[in-house]
Coordinates of C-alpha atoms and ligand atoms in Angstrom, one line a residue:
M1 CA -0.2 -20.9 -5.4
D2 CA -3.5 -22.1 -4.6
A3 CA -6.0 -19.4 -5.2
N4 CA -8.3 -20.4 -2.4
K5 CA -5.5 -19.9 0.1
L6 CA -4.7 -16.3 -1.0
P7 CA -6.0 -13.6 1.4
R8 CA -8.0 -11.2 -0.7
H9 CA -6.1 -8.1 0.3
I10 CA -2.5 -8.3 0.9
A11 CA -0.5 -5.0 2.0
V12 CA 3.2 -4.4 2.0
I13 CA 5.2 -1.8 3.9
L14 CA 8.3 -2.0 1.6
D15 CA 11.1 -1.1 4.0
G16 CA 14.9 -1.7 3.9
N17 CA 15.9 -0.1 0.7
G18 CA 18.4 2.1 2.4
R19 CA 20.0 -0.4 4.4
W20 CA 20.2 -2.6 1.3
A21 CA 22.2 0.0 -0.4
K22 CA 24.5 0.4 2.6
K23 CA 25.2 -3.1 2.6
K24 CA 26.2 -3.1 -1.0
G25 CA 28.2 0.2 -0.6
V26 CA 26.0 1.9 -3.3
P27 CA 23.9 5.2 -2.9
R28 CA 20.6 5.1 -1.2
A29 CA 19.0 6.0 -4.7
I30 CA 20.2 2.7 -6.1
G31 CA 18.4 1.0 -3.1
H32 CA 15.2 2.7 -4.2
K33 CA 15.6 1.8 -7.7
E34 CA 16.2 -1.8 -6.8
G35 CA 13.1 -1.7 -4.6
C36 CA 11.1 -0.6 -7.7
E37 CA 12.4 -3.5 -9.6
T38 CA 11.4 -5.8 -6.8
L39 CA 7.9 -4.3 -6.7
K40 CA 7.5 -4.6 -10.5
H41 CA 8.3 -8.3 -10.0
I42 CA 6.0 -9.0 -7.0
L43 CA 3.2 -7.1 -8.7
D44 CA 3.5 -9.5 -11.6
T45 CA 3.4 -12.4 -9.0
C46 CA 0.3 -11.2 -7.4
Y47 CA -1.2 -10.7 -11.0
E48 CA -0.2 -14.3 -11.8
W49 CA -1.4 -15.8 -8.6
G50 CA -4.7 -14.0 -9.0
V51 CA -4.6 -11.7 -5.8
S52 CA -7.6 -9.4 -5.9
F53 CA -6.1 -6.4 -3.9
F54 CA -2.5 -5.8 -3.4
S55 CA -1.4 -2.5 -1.7
V56 CA 2.0 -0.9 -1.0
Y57 CA 3.4 1.7 1.2
A58 CA 5.8 3.6 -1.0
F59 CA 6.1 7.2 0.3
S60 CA 4.8 8.5 3.6
T61 CA 3.7 11.8 4.8
E62 CA 6.8 11.7 6.9
N63 CA 9.3 10.9 4.1
W64 CA 9.5 14.5 3.1
K65 CA 11.9 14.9 6.2
R66 CA 14.6 13.0 4.3
S67 CA 17.4 14.8 2.5
Q68 CA 16.5 16.7 -0.5
A69 CA 18.6 14.5 -2.6
E70 CA 16.8 11.5 -1.5
V71 CA 13.3 12.9 -1.9
T72 CA 14.4 14.2 -5.4
A73 CA 15.6 10.7 -6.3
L74 CA 12.2 9.1 -5.0
I75 CA 10.3 11.5 -7.2
Q76 CA 12.5 10.8 -10.2
L77 CA 11.6 7.0 -9.9
M78 CA 8.0 7.9 -9.9
R79 CA 8.5 9.9 -13.1
Y80 CA 10.2 6.9 -14.6
Y81 CA 8.2 4.0 -13.3
L82 CA 4.6 5.1 -13.1
P83 CA 4.1 5.6 -16.9
R84 CA 5.6 2.2 -17.4
L85 CA 3.1 0.9 -14.7
E86 CA 0.3 2.3 -16.7
K87 CA 1.3 0.4 -19.8
R88 CA 1.7 -2.8 -18.0
S89 CA -1.4 -2.4 -16.1
M90 CA -3.4 -1.9 -19.2
E91 CA -1.8 -5.1 -20.5
R92 CA -2.9 -7.0 -17.4
N93 CA -6.4 -5.7 -16.7
T94 CA -5.0 -4.0 -13.4
K95 CA -6.8 -1.1 -11.9
V96 CA -4.1 1.2 -10.2
R97 CA -5.4 3.4 -7.2
I98 CA -3.5 5.9 -5.2
M99 CA -4.0 6.5 -1.5
G100 CA -2.3 9.7 -0.1
D101 CA -2.5 13.3 -0.8
I102 CA -0.9 13.6 -4.4
D103 CA -1.3 17.4 -4.3
G104 CA 2.1 17.4 -2.5
F105 CA 3.9 16.3 -5.5
P106 CA 5.1 18.5 -8.4
A107 CA 2.5 19.3 -11.0
D108 CA 4.0 17.0 -13.7
V109 CA 4.0 14.0 -11.3
Q110 CA 0.5 14.9 -10.3
K111 CA -0.4 14.7 -13.8
I112 CA 1.2 11.3 -14.4
M113 CA -0.6 10.1 -11.3
H114 CA -4.0 11.2 -12.4
H115 CA -3.4 9.8 -15.9
L116 CA -2.5 6.5 -14.4
V117 CA -5.5 6.2 -12.1
D118 CA -7.8 7.5 -14.8
T119 CA -6.7 5.3 -17.7
T120 CA -6.7 2.1 -15.5
A121 CA -10.0 2.9 -13.7
A122 CA -12.2 0.6 -15.8
N123 CA -10.0 -2.4 -15.5
T124 CA -11.4 -5.3 -13.6
G125 CA -8.6 -7.6 -12.6
L126 CA -6.1 -7.1 -9.9
T127 CA -6.6 -3.8 -7.9
F128 CA -3.1 -2.3 -7.0
I129 CA -3.2 0.5 -4.6
M130 CA -0.1 2.6 -3.9
G131 CA 0.5 4.7 -0.8
L132 CA 2.1 8.1 -2.0
N133 CA 2.4 10.8 0.2
Y134 CA 0.2 8.7 2.4
G135 CA -0.3 8.8 6.1
G136 CA -3.1 7.1 8.0
R137 CA -3.6 10.1 10.2
D138 CA -3.6 12.6 7.3
E139 CA -6.1 10.4 5.4
L140 CA -8.3 10.2 8.6
R141 CA -8.1 14.0 8.9
R142 CA -9.3 14.5 5.3
A143 CA -12.0 12.1 5.8
M144 CA -13.1 14.2 8.8
V145 CA -13.0 17.4 6.7
K146 CA -15.3 15.9 4.3
L147 CA -17.8 14.7 6.9
A148 CA -17.5 18.1 8.7
E149 CA -18.4 19.9 5.6
K150 CA -21.5 17.7 5.3
V151 CA -22.6 18.6 8.7
K152 CA -22.0 22.1 8.1
R153 CA -24.2 22.1 5.1
G154 CA -27.0 20.5 7.2
E155 CA -26.7 17.1 5.1
L156 CA -25.7 15.1 8.1
E157 CA -26.4 14.7 11.8
P158 CA -23.1 14.4 13.9
D159 CA -24.6 11.5 15.8
A160 CA -25.6 9.7 12.2
I161 CA -21.7 9.3 11.2
T162 CA -21.3 5.6 11.0
E163 CA -17.9 3.5 10.8
Q164 CA -19.1 2.7 7.2
M165 CA -19.2 6.5 6.4
I166 CA -15.6 7.0 7.7
S167 CA -14.4 4.0 5.7
E168 CA -16.2 5.5 2.7
N169 CA -14.6 8.8 3.0
L170 CA -11.0 7.3 3.2
D171 CA -8.7 7.0 0.1
T172 CA -9.4 3.2 0.2
A173 CA -13.1 3.7 -0.2
G174 CA -14.7 0.5 -1.7
I175 CA -11.5 -1.5 -1.1
P176 CA -11.7 -4.2 1.6
D177 CA -9.5 -3.9 4.6
P178 CA -6.1 -5.6 4.3
D179 CA -6.1 -9.3 5.6
L180 CA -2.5 -9.4 5.7
I181 CA 0.0 -6.6 6.3
I182 CA 3.8 -7.5 5.6
R183 CA 6.6 -5.1 6.7
T184 CA 9.9 -6.0 5.3
S185 CA 13.4 -5.4 7.1
G186 CA 12.4 -6.6 10.5
E187 CA 10.9 -3.3 11.7
M188 CA 7.7 -3.9 13.8
R189 CA 5.9 -0.8 13.5
L190 CA 3.1 0.6 11.1
S191 CA 4.7 3.8 10.6
N192 CA 1.4 5.6 9.9
F193 CA 0.1 2.9 7.6
M194 CA -3.5 2.1 7.1
T195 CA -4.3 3.2 10.7
W196 CA -8.1 2.9 10.3
Q197 CA -8.0 -0.1 7.8
S198 CA -5.6 -2.3 9.8
A199 CA -7.9 -2.9 12.9
Y200 CA -8.1 -6.7 12.3
S201 CA -5.4 -7.3 10.0
E202 CA -2.8 -10.0 10.5
F203 CA 0.8 -8.9 10.8
E204 CA 4.2 -10.4 9.6
F205 CA 7.7 -8.7 9.9
P206 CA 10.1 -10.8 7.8
T207 CA 13.6 -9.7 8.2
V208 CA 14.4 -9.7 4.6
L209 CA 15.3 -6.2 3.0
W210 CA 12.7 -5.0 0.6
P211 CA 15.1 -5.2 -2.7
D212 CA 15.8 -9.0 -1.7
F213 CA 12.0 -9.9 -1.3
S214 CA 11.2 -12.7 -3.3
D215 CA 8.3 -14.8 -4.7
A216 CA 9.2 -17.5 -2.0
D217 CA 9.0 -14.9 0.7
L218 CA 5.6 -14.0 -0.2
E219 CA 4.6 -17.4 -0.4
E220 CA 5.9 -18.0 3.1
A221 CA 4.0 -15.0 4.3
V222 CA 0.8 -16.5 2.7
N223 CA 1.5 -19.9 4.4
I224 CA 2.0 -18.2 7.7
Y225 CA -1.3 -16.1 7.2
N226 CA -3.2 -19.5 6.7
S227 CA -1.9 -20.9 9.7
R228 CA -3.3 -18.0 11.8
D229 CA -6.8 -18.2 13.6
R230 CA -8.5 -15.0 12.8
R231 CA -11.3 -14.6 15.4
F232 CA -12.4 -11.0 15.0
G233 CA -13.3 -10.8 18.5
G234 CA -15.7 -13.8 18.3
R235 CA -15.5 -17.4 18.8
K236 CA -14.4 -19.9 16.4
N237 CA -17.0 -22.2 17.0
E238 CA -19.6 -22.7 19.8
E239 CA -18.0 -25.7 21.7
S240 CA -17.4 -25.0 25.4
Ligands
IPE301 C1 11.9 2.1 2.3 O1 13.1 2.0 2.5 C2 11.5 3.2 1.1 C3 10.9 4.4 1.7 C4 10.5 4.7 2.8 C5 10.8 5.4 0.6 P1 13.9 2.9 3.5 O2 14.5 4.1 2.5 O3 13.1 3.4 4.5 O4 15.0 1.9 3.8 P2 15.8 1.9 5.3 O5 14.7 1.8 6.3 O6 16.5 3.2 5.4 O7 16.7 0.8 5.3
IPE302 C1 7.6 3.6 6.4 O1 8.8 3.4 6.2 C2 7.2 4.4 5.1 C3 7.2 3.6 3.9 C4 7.7 2.3 3.7 C5 7.1 4.3 2.7 P1 10.0 4.5 6.8 O2 11.4 3.7 6.7 O3 9.9 5.8 6.5 O4 9.4 4.3 8.6 P2 10.3 4.5 9.9 O5 11.0 6.0 9.8 O6 11.3 3.4 9.8 O7 9.2 4.6 10.8
MG303 MG1 12.8 2.7 6.4

């Protein structure tokens, strides 16, 4: 992969674990486990290619609506994979950030998450952002609360609130907006992912189910991205 051709920030809505399991005739939890293995592999690929920012949507604020058995299985996977992710991130100079309200998780899982983020905070290579109990609307709501508190304390005039201030109060503060958002499994919706940050992202909806997503699929997505013409509301050149 030519490093010059890489989008600075690639985001993935990893979808299709359940359908993958159904197709194989195995429990949904096995689909999620396989999805974690795929994520581990794709994260390695991003590291090897030299991607700067890679983010994934792994658990939404709406995913609590699933059966208790499925939610428990997903949390169990966090208990298993997150400490391993921490170890690997230290070996690979990777900084892990979490977007989402981690207070929603059991205390022991919160502890693992805080440890992961704190331990890897000084790493300077790839930044890997995980959406865990993440919802774009919830994130905006929390940012608004922070800004409203400043207004209440008399530190900020309502009319002085800028777009940049809003960005800086989101969980992705300091992280550039995603250039490319890929959603696997063929679903064409954001499902509450990066509501604010996706304003000018490019979108791709490959039909592959997440556990089957490969390096070749990622490469194809990057190639399609490079064929797009991003205009940001302006003009590509000033010719008539
Ligand atoms: C994505 O796979 C993982 C999570 C949302 C946690 P799904 O579990 O949504 O898989 P499908 O959509 O049922 O196939
Ligand atoms: C979105 O996928 C959330 C994650 C990938 C974590 P879902 O499978 O939960 O979304 P819907 O229900 O199809 O919109
Ligand atoms: Mg799904």
